[in-house]
Coordinates of C-alpha atoms and ligand atoms in Angstrom, one line a residue:
M41 CA 161.8 158.8 143.5
W42 CA 162.0 158.4 139.7
N43 CA 158.2 159.0 139.4
R44 CA 158.4 162.1 141.4
Y45 CA 161.3 163.4 139.3
L46 CA 159.3 162.6 136.1
L47 CA 156.2 164.4 137.5
F48 CA 158.4 167.4 138.4
I49 CA 159.8 167.6 134.8
K50 CA 156.3 167.1 133.3
N51 CA 154.9 169.9 135.5
I52 CA 157.6 172.3 134.3
C53 CA 157.4 171.4 130.6
L54 CA 153.7 170.7 130.1
A55 CA 152.3 173.4 132.3
T56 CA 151.3 175.8 129.5
E57 CA 150.7 173.2 126.8
Q58 CA 147.2 172.1 126.0
N59 CA 147.3 170.3 122.6
A60 CA 143.8 169.4 121.5
D61 CA 145.1 167.1 118.8
P62 CA 145.4 163.6 120.4
L63 CA 148.5 162.6 118.4
D64 CA 150.3 165.9 119.0
H65 CA 149.4 165.6 122.7
W66 CA 150.9 162.2 122.7
R67 CA 154.1 163.5 121.0
D68 CA 154.4 166.3 123.6
R69 CA 154.2 163.8 126.4
L70 CA 156.6 161.5 124.7
F71 CA 159.1 164.3 124.2
V72 CA 158.9 165.4 127.9
S73 CA 159.4 161.8 129.1
G74 CA 162.3 161.6 126.6
I75 CA 164.1 164.7 128.0
A76 CA 163.5 163.7 131.5
F77 CA 165.2 160.4 130.7
L78 CA 167.9 162.1 128.6
L79 CA 168.9 164.7 131.2
P80 CA 170.8 162.5 133.6
F81 CA 172.3 160.5 130.8
C82 CA 173.4 163.4 128.6
L83 CA 175.0 165.0 131.7
I84 CA 176.9 161.8 132.3
G85 CA 178.0 161.9 128.7
L86 CA 178.9 165.6 128.6
I87 CA 180.8 166.0 131.9
P88 CA 183.8 163.8 130.9
G89 CA 183.9 165.6 127.5
L90 CA 184.0 168.9 129.3
I91 CA 186.8 167.8 131.6
M92 CA 188.9 166.2 128.8
S93 CA 188.6 169.1 126.4
Y94 CA 189.5 171.5 129.3
I95 CA 192.6 169.5 130.2
N96 CA 193.6 169.1 126.5
Q97 CA 192.8 172.8 125.7
F98 CA 190.5 171.6 122.9
I99 CA 188.5 174.8 122.7
P100 CA 185.8 174.0 120.1
L101 CA 184.8 170.8 121.9
F102 CA 184.9 172.6 125.2
I103 CA 182.7 175.4 123.9
F104 CA 180.2 172.9 122.3
D105 CA 180.1 170.7 125.4
S106 CA 179.4 173.7 127.6
I107 CA 176.6 174.9 125.3
A108 CA 175.1 171.4 125.1
F109 CA 175.3 171.1 128.9
I110 CA 173.6 174.4 129.5
V111 CA 170.9 173.8 126.8
S112 CA 170.0 170.4 128.3
V113 CA 169.6 171.8 131.8
I114 CA 167.5 174.8 130.5
V115 CA 165.3 172.6 128.3
A116 CA 164.4 170.3 131.1
L117 CA 164.3 172.6 134.1
V118 CA 163.4 176.2 133.2
P119 CA 159.6 176.9 133.3
R120 CA 157.5 178.9 130.8
I121 CA 159.5 178.1 127.7
P122 CA 157.2 177.0 124.8
L123 CA 157.5 173.3 124.1
V124 CA 158.4 173.9 120.4
I125 CA 161.5 175.9 121.5
R126 CA 162.5 173.1 123.9
K127 CA 162.1 170.6 121.0
W128 CA 164.2 172.7 118.6
A129 CA 166.9 173.2 121.2
I130 CA 167.3 169.5 121.7
F131 CA 167.4 168.9 117.9
M132 CA 170.1 171.5 117.6
V133 CA 172.2 169.9 120.4
F134 CA 172.0 166.5 118.6
Y135 CA 172.8 168.2 115.3
G136 CA 175.8 170.0 117.0
I137 CA 177.1 166.7 118.4
G138 CA 177.0 165.2 114.8
V139 CA 178.8 168.2 113.3
V140 CA 181.4 168.3 116.0
L141 CA 182.0 164.5 115.7
I142 CA 182.4 164.7 111.9
F143 CA 184.2 167.9 111.3
F144 CA 186.2 168.5 114.5
I145 CA 187.0 165.0 115.6
G146 CA 186.8 163.1 112.3
N147 CA 184.4 160.4 113.5
Y148 CA 182.1 159.9 110.5
G149 CA 180.2 156.9 111.8
P150 CA 179.0 158.2 115.2
G151 CA 178.7 161.7 113.6
L152 CA 176.3 160.5 110.9
M153 CA 174.4 158.5 113.5
Y154 CA 173.7 161.8 115.4
L155 CA 172.6 163.6 112.3
L156 CA 170.3 160.7 111.6
A157 CA 169.1 160.8 115.2
V158 CA 168.1 164.5 114.5
S159 CA 165.9 163.1 111.7
I160 CA 164.2 160.6 113.9
L161 CA 163.7 163.0 116.8
M162 CA 162.1 165.5 114.4
I163 CA 159.8 162.9 113.0
L164 CA 158.9 161.7 116.4
F165 CA 158.2 165.0 118.1
L166 CA 157.1 167.4 115.3
P167 CA 153.6 167.2 113.7
N168 CA 153.3 164.8 110.7
N169 CA 153.3 167.6 108.1
Q170 CA 156.8 168.7 109.4
A171 CA 158.4 165.3 109.2
Y172 CA 160.1 166.1 105.9
I173 CA 162.0 169.1 107.4
S174 CA 164.5 166.6 108.8
F175 CA 165.2 165.2 105.4
Y176 CA 165.7 168.7 103.8
F177 CA 167.7 169.6 106.8
N178 CA 170.2 166.8 106.4
L179 CA 170.2 167.3 102.6
A180 CA 171.1 171.0 103.1
T181 CA 173.8 170.0 105.7
C182 CA 175.5 167.6 103.2
I183 CA 175.4 170.1 100.3
I184 CA 176.7 173.0 102.5
F185 CA 179.6 170.8 103.7
S186 CA 180.2 169.6 100.1
L187 CA 180.5 173.2 99.0
L188 CA 182.7 174.1 102.0
I189 CA 185.0 171.1 101.2
H190 CA 185.0 171.8 97.5
F191 CA 186.0 175.5 98.0
K192 CA 188.5 174.3 100.5
L193 CA 187.0 176.4 103.2
I194 CA 187.3 173.7 105.9
S195 CA 190.1 171.7 104.5
N196 CA 192.6 173.0 107.0
L197 CA 190.9 171.4 109.9
P198 CA 193.6 169.4 111.5
K199 CA 191.5 166.4 112.8
L200 CA 189.7 165.6 109.6
P201 CA 191.4 162.8 107.6
N202 CA 191.1 162.3 103.8
L203 CA 188.8 165.3 103.4
D204 CA 188.0 165.3 99.7
L205 CA 184.6 165.8 98.0
V206 CA 184.3 162.2 96.7
H207 CA 184.9 160.8 100.2
W208 CA 182.4 163.2 101.7
I209 CA 179.7 162.5 99.1
T210 CA 180.1 158.7 99.6
V211 CA 179.7 159.1 103.3
S212 CA 176.9 161.7 103.3
S213 CA 174.8 159.9 100.7
N214 CA 174.1 157.2 103.2
L215 CA 172.8 159.8 105.6
I216 CA 170.5 161.3 102.9
F217 CA 169.2 157.8 102.0
L218 CA 168.5 156.8 105.6
S219 CA 166.9 160.1 106.6
A220 CA 164.7 160.0 103.4
M221 CA 163.6 156.5 104.3
F222 CA 162.7 157.4 107.8
S223 CA 161.0 160.7 106.7
F224 CA 158.6 158.7 104.5
L225 CA 158.1 155.5 106.5
I226 CA 157.6 156.7 110.1
P227 CA 154.9 159.3 109.3
K228 CA 153.0 156.4 107.5
L229 CA 153.1 154.5 110.7
F230 CA 152.0 157.5 112.6
S231 CA 149.0 158.2 110.4
R232 CA 147.6 154.8 111.4
L233 CA 148.2 155.6 115.1
E234 CA 146.6 159.0 114.5
N235 CA 143.5 157.5 113.1
S236 CA 142.9 155.1 115.9
L237 CA 143.7 157.9 118.5
R238 CA 141.2 160.2 116.7
E239 CA 138.5 157.5 116.7
Q240 CA 139.1 156.9 120.4
V241 CA 138.7 160.6 121.1
T242 CA 135.6 160.9 119.0
L243 CA 134.1 157.9 120.7
Q244 CA 134.9 159.4 124.1
E245 CA 133.3 162.7 123.1
Q246 CA 130.2 160.9 121.9
L247 CA 130.1 158.9 125.1
K248 CA 130.4 162.1 127.1
K249 CA 127.6 163.8 125.1
G250 CA 125.5 160.8 125.5
N251 CA 126.0 160.8 129.3
V252 CA 125.1 164.4 129.6
K253 CA 122.0 163.9 127.5
L254 CA 121.0 160.9 129.7
E255 CA 121.5 162.9 132.9
Q256 CA 119.4 165.7 131.5
S257 CA 116.7 163.3 130.5
L258 CA 116.8 161.7 133.9
E259 CA 116.5 165.1 135.6
E260 CA 113.6 166.0 133.3
V261 CA 111.8 162.7 134.0
E262 CA 112.4 163.2 137.7
S263 CA 111.0 166.7 137.8
K264 CA 108.0 165.7 135.5
N265 CA 107.3 162.8 137.9
K266 CA 107.4 165.2 140.9
E267 CA 105.1 167.6 139.0
L268 CA 102.7 164.8 138.2
E269 CA 102.7 163.4 141.7
H270 CA 102.0 166.9 143.1
F271 CA 99.2 167.4 140.5
T272 CA 97.6 164.0 141.3
Y273 CA 97.8 164.9 145.0
V274 CA 96.2 168.3 144.6
I275 CA 93.5 167.0 142.2
S276 CA 92.5 164.1 144.4
H277 CA 92.6 166.2 147.5
D278 CA 90.7 169.2 146.1
L279 CA 88.1 167.1 144.3
Q280 CA 87.0 165.3 147.4
E281 CA 85.1 168.2 148.9
P282 CA 82.8 169.2 145.9
L283 CA 82.2 165.5 145.3
R284 CA 81.1 165.0 148.9
M285 CA 78.6 167.8 148.3
I286 CA 77.3 166.3 145.1
S287 CA 76.8 162.8 146.8
G288 CA 75.2 164.4 149.8
F289 CA 72.7 166.5 147.9
L290 CA 71.9 163.5 145.6
E291 CA 71.2 161.4 148.6
L292 CA 69.0 164.2 150.0
L293 CA 67.2 164.4 146.7
K294 CA 66.6 160.7 146.7
I295 CA 65.2 160.7 150.3
K296 CA 63.1 163.8 150.0
Y297 CA 61.5 163.1 146.7
Y298 CA 61.2 159.4 147.0
G299 CA 57.8 158.3 145.6
K300 CA 57.1 161.8 144.3
L301 CA 59.0 161.3 141.1
D302 CA 58.4 158.9 138.2
D303 CA 60.5 155.8 137.7
K304 CA 62.7 157.4 135.1
A305 CA 63.7 160.2 137.5
N306 CA 64.4 157.6 140.2
T307 CA 66.7 155.6 137.9
Y308 CA 68.5 158.8 136.8
I309 CA 69.1 159.7 140.5
S310 CA 70.4 156.3 141.3
Y311 CA 72.7 156.4 138.3
A312 CA 74.0 159.8 139.5
V313 CA 74.6 158.5 143.1
D314 CA 76.3 155.5 141.6
G315 CA 78.6 157.7 139.4
A316 CA 79.4 159.9 142.4
N317 CA 80.3 156.9 144.5
R318 CA 82.6 155.5 141.8
M319 CA 84.2 158.8 141.4
R320 CA 84.8 158.9 145.2
L321 CA 86.5 155.5 145.1
L322 CA 88.6 156.6 142.1
I323 CA 89.7 159.8 143.9
L324 CA 90.5 157.8 147.1
D325 CA 92.6 155.3 145.1
L326 CA 94.3 158.2 143.2
S327 CA 95.3 159.9 146.4
E328 CA 96.5 156.6 147.8
Y329 CA 98.6 156.1 144.7
S330 CA 100.1 159.6 144.8
R331 CA 101.0 159.2 148.5
I332 CA 103.3 156.3 147.7
N333 CA 106.3 158.5 146.9
K334 CA 109.4 157.5 148.8
I335 CA 110.6 155.7 151.8
T336 CA 111.4 158.1 154.7
D337 CA 111.6 155.8 157.7
D338 CA 113.9 152.9 158.5
P339 CA 112.6 149.4 158.2
V340 CA 111.1 147.9 161.3
L341 CA 110.3 144.3 162.3
L342 CA 106.9 143.4 160.9
N343 CA 104.8 140.3 161.4
P344 CA 103.1 139.2 158.1
K345 CA 100.9 136.7 159.9
K346 CA 99.5 139.5 162.1
I347 CA 98.9 141.7 159.1
L348 CA 97.1 138.9 157.3
D349 CA 94.9 138.3 160.4
E350 CA 94.0 142.0 160.6
L351 CA 93.1 142.1 156.9
Q352 CA 90.8 139.1 157.4
I353 CA 88.9 141.2 159.9
T354 CA 88.8 144.1 157.5
F355 CA 87.2 141.8 154.8
Q356 CA 85.1 139.7 157.2
N357 CA 81.8 140.6 155.6
E358 CA 82.9 139.4 152.2
I359 CA 84.6 136.4 153.6
L360 CA 81.4 135.4 155.4
I361 CA 79.2 135.9 152.3
K362 CA 81.5 134.1 150.0
E363 CA 82.6 131.5 152.6
A364 CA 86.2 132.2 151.8
E365 CA 89.0 130.3 153.6
F366 CA 92.5 131.5 154.2
T367 CA 95.6 129.4 154.8
S368 CA 99.2 130.5 155.2
E369 CA 102.6 129.0 155.2
N370 CA 106.0 129.9 156.7
L371 CA 105.1 133.5 157.6
K372 CA 107.9 134.8 159.8
P373 CA 108.6 138.3 161.1
F374 CA 111.1 140.3 159.0
Y375 CA 112.4 143.8 158.6
G376 CA 110.3 145.9 156.3
Y377 CA 107.6 148.6 156.1
P378 CA 104.4 147.5 157.7
S379 CA 102.1 150.2 156.2
F380 CA 103.3 149.5 152.7
F381 CA 103.2 145.8 153.2
S382 CA 99.6 146.0 154.5
V383 CA 98.4 148.2 151.6
L384 CA 100.1 145.7 149.2
L385 CA 98.5 142.6 150.7
Q386 CA 95.1 144.3 151.1
N387 CA 94.9 145.0 147.4
L388 CA 95.9 141.5 146.5
I389 CA 93.4 140.0 148.9
A390 CA 90.6 142.3 147.8
N391 CA 91.2 141.1 144.2
A392 CA 91.3 137.5 145.2
L393 CA 87.9 137.9 146.9
K394 CA 86.6 140.1 144.2
Y395 CA 87.6 137.9 141.2
S396 CA 86.6 134.6 142.8
D397 CA 84.7 132.0 140.9
P398 CA 81.0 132.2 141.7
N399 CA 80.8 128.4 141.5
R400 CA 83.1 127.6 144.4
P401 CA 84.1 129.3 147.6
P402 CA 87.4 131.3 147.5
R403 CA 90.5 129.5 148.8
I404 CA 93.3 131.9 149.4
H405 CA 96.8 130.8 150.4
F406 CA 99.6 133.2 151.4
S407 CA 103.2 131.9 151.7
M408 CA 106.6 133.3 152.4
T409 CA 110.1 132.0 151.3
E410 CA 113.4 133.4 152.4
R411 CA 115.9 133.5 149.5
E412 CA 119.5 134.6 149.4
K413 CA 118.9 138.3 148.8
D414 CA 115.1 138.7 149.2
Y415 CA 111.9 137.3 150.5
L416 CA 109.4 135.8 148.0
F417 CA 105.7 136.0 148.8
Q418 CA 102.9 134.3 147.0
L419 CA 99.2 134.9 147.2
T420 CA 97.3 132.0 145.5
D421 CA 93.6 132.0 144.8
N422 CA 91.2 129.7 143.0
G423 CA 89.3 132.5 141.3
V424 CA 88.4 133.2 137.7
G425 CA 92.0 133.5 136.5
I426 CA 93.6 135.8 133.9
E427 CA 94.5 135.2 130.3
D428 CA 98.2 135.2 129.5
E429 CA 98.0 138.3 127.3
Y430 CA 97.0 140.4 130.3
F431 CA 99.7 139.3 132.7
E432 CA 101.6 142.6 132.3
K433 CA 98.8 145.0 131.4
I434 CA 96.9 144.5 134.7
F435 CA 99.7 146.3 136.6
I436 CA 99.2 149.5 134.5
L437 CA 97.2 152.3 136.0
F438 CA 93.4 152.1 135.2
Q439 CA 93.8 148.8 133.3
R440 CA 90.8 146.5 134.1
L441 CA 89.6 143.3 132.6
H442 CA 85.9 142.9 132.5
H443 CA 85.1 139.7 134.2
K444 CA 81.5 138.8 134.4
N445 CA 80.2 139.1 138.0
A446 CA 83.3 141.0 139.0
G447 CA 82.9 143.6 141.6
R448 CA 83.5 147.2 141.1
G449 CA 87.0 148.6 140.9
T450 CA 89.0 151.5 139.7
G451 CA 91.8 149.7 137.9
M452 CA 94.3 151.1 140.4
G453 CA 94.8 148.3 142.9
L454 CA 97.5 146.5 141.1
A455 CA 99.1 149.7 139.9
I456 CA 99.4 150.7 143.6
V457 CA 100.9 147.3 144.4
K458 CA 103.4 147.6 141.6
K459 CA 104.4 151.1 142.7
I460 CA 105.0 149.9 146.2
T461 CA 107.1 146.8 145.2
D462 CA 109.1 149.0 142.7
M463 CA 109.8 151.6 145.4
L464 CA 110.9 149.0 147.9
G465 CA 113.3 147.5 145.4
G466 CA 111.2 144.4 144.7
E467 CA 109.3 142.9 141.8
I468 CA 105.8 141.6 141.2
W469 CA 104.4 139.3 138.6
V470 CA 101.4 137.0 138.0
S471 CA 100.9 133.5 136.7
S472 CA 97.4 132.3 136.1
E473 CA 95.1 129.8 134.4
V474 CA 91.6 130.9 133.3
G475 CA 89.0 129.0 135.3
K476 CA 91.5 127.7 137.9
G477 CA 93.0 130.6 139.7
S478 CA 96.0 133.0 139.9
V479 CA 99.2 133.3 141.8
F480 CA 100.5 136.8 142.5
T481 CA 104.2 136.6 143.4
F482 CA 106.2 139.5 144.8
T483 CA 109.7 139.9 146.3
L484 CA 111.0 142.3 148.9
P485 CA 114.7 142.9 149.7
I486 CA 116.1 141.6 152.9
Y487 CA 117.1 144.4 155.3
L488 CA 119.6 143.4 157.9
E489 CA 118.9 144.3 161.5
E490 CA 120.7 147.6 162.4
Ligands
LIG736 P1 90.5 146.7 139.8 O1 90.4 145.5 140.6 O2 90.0 147.9 140.4 O3 89.8 146.4 138.4 P2 93.2 146.1 139.8 O4 94.4 147.0 139.3 O5 93.3 145.7 141.2 O6 92.0 146.9 139.4 O7 93.2 144.9 138.8 C1 93.3 145.0 137.4 C2 92.6 143.9 136.7 O8 93.3 142.6 137.0 C3 91.2 143.6 137.3 O9 90.3 144.4 136.6 C4 91.0 142.2 137.1 O10 90.5 141.9 135.8 C5 92.4 141.6 137.1 N1 92.7 140.9 138.4 C6 93.4 141.3 139.4 N2 93.5 140.4 140.4 C7 92.9 139.3 140.0 C8 92.7 138.0 140.5 N3 93.1 137.6 141.7 N4 92.0 137.1 139.7 C9 91.6 137.4 138.5 N5 91.8 138.6 137.9 C10 92.4 139.6 138.6

């Protein structure tokens, strides 16, 4: 109820106000909360005064009370009045109460309190550079009344006791002292508050600008990535056809002119065939890499043991030649993406076979562990191993280490593996010891059954 009333008053008074200065904005809001709070209380205070002055036919008080009543209601409830006018109207009401109390009722104490309150209200609600107005305002009030009393212009007011100049100066000097003190002290306090508010606003603005820049850069990176992916796709796709022609004609050349050319020519032709084949592999890997873009399907139940068995068939030639042996541990069906999983494992197995130690047959072990939020897979081999300094580099596109006896490659296998794990929300890393073997570990998130 109270909150609704507060919101109602705020909507009326602050509708047209947009103060950019943080401290002035704060002052405006404080003022509006103040009048919202004051309205019911000042009405409670004014209504008895109105009734009493009417009954006793005390006309000046009746007039003033009526004006104060109307002004308070207008200030709080009439829309489209500039806030600065609302503020001055309230100051004047308080000023009027002080003057009436002193000069029409003879209450110096409460009267001076009201005049001082005008000072404090002005300091609170007007900008810092206008804080001294209240001091000059009260000074002027005291001097004007001193003159009025001195020239006996208000001496015949019936309610004012002991009205002489000395008496008035003694009383009013207290007011001047207090309003001077407040006028100097409170703005000092405010300037500190102002600084910290300004700092806060500057920080917020910087943060906003930073965020906008970050969003722009993200968008740029995303669109550049898309461009690059499209480019890679087009290149790898369009290059395949002419390359097939080159390889084909080179093969023809080799067959047709075999024995008719000298040794040098034969070597050159086999170099060219070799080069064309390597390029074909590169293009195939590149198009594979560019195809890994985003996940479009839902995860399905996949059987890692089955995929491992299928891959062993794919690599059966190499397995037979190198007398490789595979073992596995704890492989259980889980929800995931079979095609991505298969490509991932295929590349790791291909490397484990390719970078095996020529002095011992490859032993390859694949294991799975279910953790709290993901599955952890490990492919362990007893191959040539990798030096520590290359642990991260090998996952970068086209990065190869030149092992002796290593088979051919494009330097894209592990980049493809990394792209897949990244895209699926997992991670991949390697640990290895040269001469002993390597362990490739990757994680994949656990998808719950729908
Ligand atoms: P490629 O095999 O075509 O060279 P990859 O991206 O698959 O490209 O691998 C990058 C490099 O990491 C390889 O050149 C190789 O030196 C090293 N590497 C990858 N797997 C293994 C492994 N199992 N054992 C030792 N070295 C490896």
